[in-house]
Short mmCIF file of C-alpha atoms in Angstrom, two decimals:
data_model
loop_
_atom_site.label_atom_id
_atom_site.label_comp_id
_atom_site.label_asym_id
_atom_site.label_seq_id
_atom_site.Cartn_x
_atom_site.Cartn_y
_atom_site.Cartn_z
CA MET N 2 73.85 30.36 -17.87
CA GLY N 3 72.41 28.68 -14.62
CA ILE N 4 72.68 25.12 -13.70
CA PHE N 5 69.38 24.83 -14.73
CA ASP N 6 69.64 26.59 -17.99
CA LEU N 7 72.09 23.65 -18.81
CA PHE N 8 70.02 21.20 -17.79
CA LYS N 9 67.31 22.31 -20.13
CA GLN N 10 69.60 23.31 -23.42
CA ILE N 11 70.92 19.86 -22.99
CA GLU N 12 67.49 18.25 -22.63
CA GLY N 13 66.17 20.00 -25.91
CA GLU N 14 69.44 19.07 -27.71
CA SER N 15 69.01 15.75 -27.15
CA HIS N 16 65.75 15.71 -28.24
CA LYS N 17 66.67 17.31 -31.37
CA MET N 18 69.46 14.66 -31.60
CA GLY N 19 66.75 11.56 -31.26
CA LYS N 20 64.23 10.01 -33.99
CA PRO N 21 61.33 11.60 -35.52
CA THR N 22 58.45 11.09 -33.49
CA TRP N 23 55.75 12.07 -36.33
CA LEU N 24 55.97 11.15 -40.01
CA ILE N 25 54.70 14.69 -42.56
CA VAL N 26 53.93 13.07 -45.79
CA GLY N 27 52.93 14.97 -48.60
CA LEU N 28 51.47 13.20 -51.57
CA GLY N 29 51.75 13.59 -55.23
CA ASN N 30 54.07 12.50 -58.25
CA PRO N 31 57.79 12.69 -59.12
CA GLY N 32 59.24 14.47 -62.67
CA LEU N 33 58.67 17.96 -63.88
CA GLU N 34 55.56 17.35 -66.32
CA TYR N 35 53.79 16.90 -62.56
CA ALA N 36 55.32 19.66 -60.94
CA GLU N 37 52.80 22.11 -60.82
CA THR N 38 49.54 19.74 -61.08
CA ARG N 39 46.47 19.57 -58.78
CA HIS N 40 47.71 15.90 -57.81
CA ASN N 41 50.87 17.79 -56.31
CA ALA N 42 48.99 19.62 -53.97
CA GLY N 43 50.80 18.45 -51.16
CA PHE N 44 53.88 18.19 -52.60
CA LEU N 45 53.51 22.11 -53.46
CA ALA N 46 52.63 22.28 -49.60
CA ILE N 47 55.12 19.94 -48.00
CA THR N 48 57.70 21.69 -49.78
CA GLN N 49 56.61 25.31 -48.66
CA LEU N 50 56.71 23.98 -44.92
CA ALA N 51 59.79 22.01 -44.94
CA LYS N 52 61.54 25.55 -47.06
CA GLN N 53 60.10 27.55 -44.00
CA HIS N 54 61.69 25.65 -41.72
CA GLU N 55 65.28 25.26 -43.32
CA ILE N 56 64.68 21.66 -43.68
CA ALA N 57 66.20 20.43 -46.82
CA LEU N 58 63.95 17.54 -48.57
CA SER N 59 67.52 16.60 -49.95
CA THR N 60 67.83 12.87 -48.95
CA MET N 61 66.73 9.51 -50.65
CA LYS N 62 65.84 6.95 -48.24
CA PHE N 63 62.43 4.94 -48.21
CA ARG N 64 62.46 5.54 -52.00
CA SER N 65 61.39 9.41 -50.68
CA ASP N 66 62.97 13.32 -51.45
CA CYS N 67 62.69 13.25 -47.45
CA GLY N 68 64.55 15.19 -44.59
CA ASP N 69 63.91 16.24 -41.11
CA GLY N 70 63.82 18.84 -38.55
CA MET N 71 61.72 20.30 -35.52
CA LEU N 72 58.10 21.97 -35.86
CA GLY N 73 58.09 23.38 -32.37
CA GLU N 74 58.62 21.07 -30.26
CA THR N 75 58.55 17.90 -32.27
CA ARG N 76 60.89 16.56 -34.31
CA CYS N 77 59.57 15.21 -37.92
CA PHE N 78 60.33 13.08 -40.64
CA PHE N 79 59.05 14.90 -43.75
CA MET N 80 58.63 12.78 -47.36
CA LYS N 81 57.65 13.21 -50.74
CA PRO N 82 57.16 9.76 -51.72
CA ALA N 83 58.73 9.09 -55.51
CA THR N 84 56.62 5.95 -55.91
CA TYR N 85 54.00 7.83 -57.83
CA MET N 86 50.82 8.48 -56.46
CA ASN N 87 48.97 5.09 -56.14
CA ASN N 88 52.18 3.43 -54.62
CA SER N 89 52.72 6.02 -51.63
CA GLY N 90 51.93 3.61 -49.19
CA GLU N 91 55.05 1.87 -49.89
CA ALA N 92 57.39 4.25 -48.73
CA VAL N 93 55.26 5.95 -45.69
CA ALA N 94 54.91 2.22 -44.42
CA ALA N 95 58.84 1.55 -44.88
CA ALA N 96 59.29 4.81 -43.04
CA ALA N 97 56.76 3.87 -40.20
CA GLU N 98 58.14 0.51 -39.91
CA PHE N 99 61.87 1.83 -39.29
CA TYR N 100 61.20 4.70 -37.48
CA LYS N 101 58.50 2.69 -35.10
CA ILE N 102 55.62 5.49 -36.22
CA PRO N 103 52.44 4.27 -35.31
CA PRO N 104 49.54 5.31 -37.69
CA GLU N 105 47.98 7.91 -35.14
CA ARG N 106 51.37 10.16 -35.93
CA VAL N 107 51.37 9.81 -39.76
CA LEU N 108 49.91 13.30 -40.90
CA VAL N 109 49.14 13.49 -44.87
CA LEU N 110 48.83 16.62 -46.70
CA TYR N 111 46.76 15.62 -50.30
CA ASP N 112 44.66 17.00 -52.65
CA ASP N 113 40.75 16.51 -52.50
CA ILE N 114 38.93 17.26 -55.58
CA SER N 115 35.91 17.93 -53.66
CA LEU N 116 36.63 21.08 -52.24
CA PRO N 117 36.71 24.70 -53.86
CA PRO N 118 40.35 25.43 -54.59
CA GLY N 119 42.14 27.14 -51.54
CA LYS N 120 39.92 25.20 -49.20
CA ILE N 121 41.61 23.04 -46.67
CA ARG N 122 40.13 20.29 -44.42
CA ILE N 123 41.51 18.48 -41.16
CA ARG N 124 40.43 14.84 -40.13
CA ARG N 125 41.73 12.84 -37.79
CA LYS N 126 41.11 9.48 -39.76
CA GLY N 127 39.12 7.90 -42.08
CA SER N 128 38.42 6.21 -45.48
CA SER N 129 40.57 7.21 -48.86
CA GLY N 130 37.39 8.77 -50.47
CA GLY N 131 38.38 7.25 -53.76
CA HIS N 132 41.85 8.89 -53.42
CA ASN N 133 44.32 6.25 -54.55
CA GLY N 134 47.43 7.46 -52.37
CA ILE N 135 45.66 7.47 -49.14
CA LYS N 136 44.06 4.24 -50.79
CA SER N 137 47.82 2.45 -50.79
CA ILE N 138 48.43 4.37 -47.53
CA ILE N 139 45.64 2.76 -45.43
CA ALA N 140 46.57 -0.90 -47.40
CA LEU N 141 50.26 -1.05 -46.12
CA LEU N 142 49.83 0.48 -42.95
CA GLY N 143 46.79 -1.53 -42.23
CA SER N 144 44.91 1.10 -40.65
CA GLU N 145 42.65 4.64 -41.43
CA GLU N 146 44.18 6.13 -38.16
CA PHE N 147 45.70 8.76 -39.32
CA PRO N 148 45.54 11.93 -39.40
CA ARG N 149 45.52 14.46 -42.92
CA VAL N 150 44.86 17.81 -44.43
CA LYS N 151 43.29 18.03 -47.12
CA ILE N 152 44.01 20.90 -50.08
CA GLY N 153 40.96 21.67 -52.24
CA VAL N 154 41.90 21.85 -55.79
CA GLY N 155 38.22 21.80 -57.29
CA GLU N 156 35.42 19.73 -58.92
CA LYS N 157 36.05 18.43 -62.32
CA PRO N 158 34.16 21.17 -64.42
CA ARG N 159 31.44 18.20 -65.75
CA LYS N 160 30.80 14.81 -65.05
CA ASP N 161 31.73 13.17 -68.45
CA TYR N 162 35.61 15.45 -67.71
CA ASN N 163 38.20 12.57 -67.16
CA LEU N 164 39.27 12.44 -63.81
CA ALA N 165 42.88 11.59 -64.63
CA ASP N 166 42.95 14.66 -67.07
CA TRP N 167 41.66 16.85 -64.16
CA VAL N 168 43.97 16.45 -61.28
CA LEU N 169 46.75 15.80 -63.49
CA GLY N 170 46.24 19.42 -65.18
CA LYS N 171 47.53 22.15 -63.83
CA PHE N 172 46.32 24.83 -61.62
CA PRO N 173 44.55 28.34 -63.75
CA GLU N 174 46.21 31.35 -63.27
CA GLY N 175 42.70 32.38 -61.39
CA ASP N 176 43.34 29.63 -58.84
CA GLN N 177 46.80 30.53 -57.75
CA GLU N 178 46.36 32.99 -55.37
CA ALA N 179 43.78 30.93 -53.62
CA MET N 180 46.29 27.87 -53.69
CA GLN N 181 49.31 29.35 -52.48
CA GLN N 182 46.92 30.48 -49.49
CA ALA N 183 46.06 26.87 -48.60
CA PHE N 184 50.05 26.13 -48.76
CA GLU N 185 50.77 28.17 -46.13
CA GLN N 186 47.27 27.45 -43.97
CA ALA N 187 48.22 23.23 -44.52
CA GLY N 188 51.60 24.08 -43.40
CA LYS N 189 50.31 26.04 -39.98
CA ALA N 190 47.70 23.27 -39.62
CA ALA N 191 50.42 20.61 -40.11
CA GLU N 192 52.51 22.13 -37.64
CA LEU N 193 49.29 22.41 -34.54
CA ILE N 194 48.49 18.97 -34.99
CA VAL N 195 52.20 17.38 -34.26
CA ASN N 196 52.44 19.48 -31.52
CA GLY N 197 49.00 18.16 -30.03
CA LYS N 198 46.97 21.01 -31.14
CA ILE N 199 44.52 19.34 -33.86
CA GLU N 200 41.34 20.64 -32.34
CA GLU N 201 43.25 24.39 -32.72
CA ALA N 202 43.94 23.39 -36.23
CA MET N 203 40.50 22.46 -37.22
CA SER N 204 38.76 25.76 -35.53
CA GLN N 205 41.40 27.95 -37.68
CA TYR N 206 41.96 26.24 -40.77
CA SER N 207 39.41 23.08 -41.40
CA HIS N 208 36.68 24.81 -43.58
#
């Protein structure tokens, strides 16, 4: 190994040992009764992404199941808030403050009932769109300026159908293959986004 190769290796290792520069947050509710529900699409996507990159979400910190590791060239802190959906911002804001991460580098993965099952949509920023988890994050970060990956879980079957019953229901067998593909695409999009390639992520995966 030449001297320049050695320097490059040392630089790479020091980058890995430094603090995370992005938060990747998957939204959902803790507990087995919620594990496979529509509202837990964010949990399911981030769990799959972490597993793929051999990152264990086994530490309880900031009231979240979390872990950190590299996505490409970027060290990220992965979070599954255990605060329940409506208080997601409490966990996210605490981690962002601790690591000094601005809203623009807080990437949130979550369910969206306005998209068909299996579709994803990427946004640089925006309002809550009525999603209580996003509403909480906006309130406690004090900003809407964070990117997000919306994972389609499908609309209510009729207008008078109770929204809570719908999002806390499980995916029917007919949607499971499409959802699995969506979780994979959400993870690939997340890797592009944290490595400065949000336009490419949008082009490839945002429908």
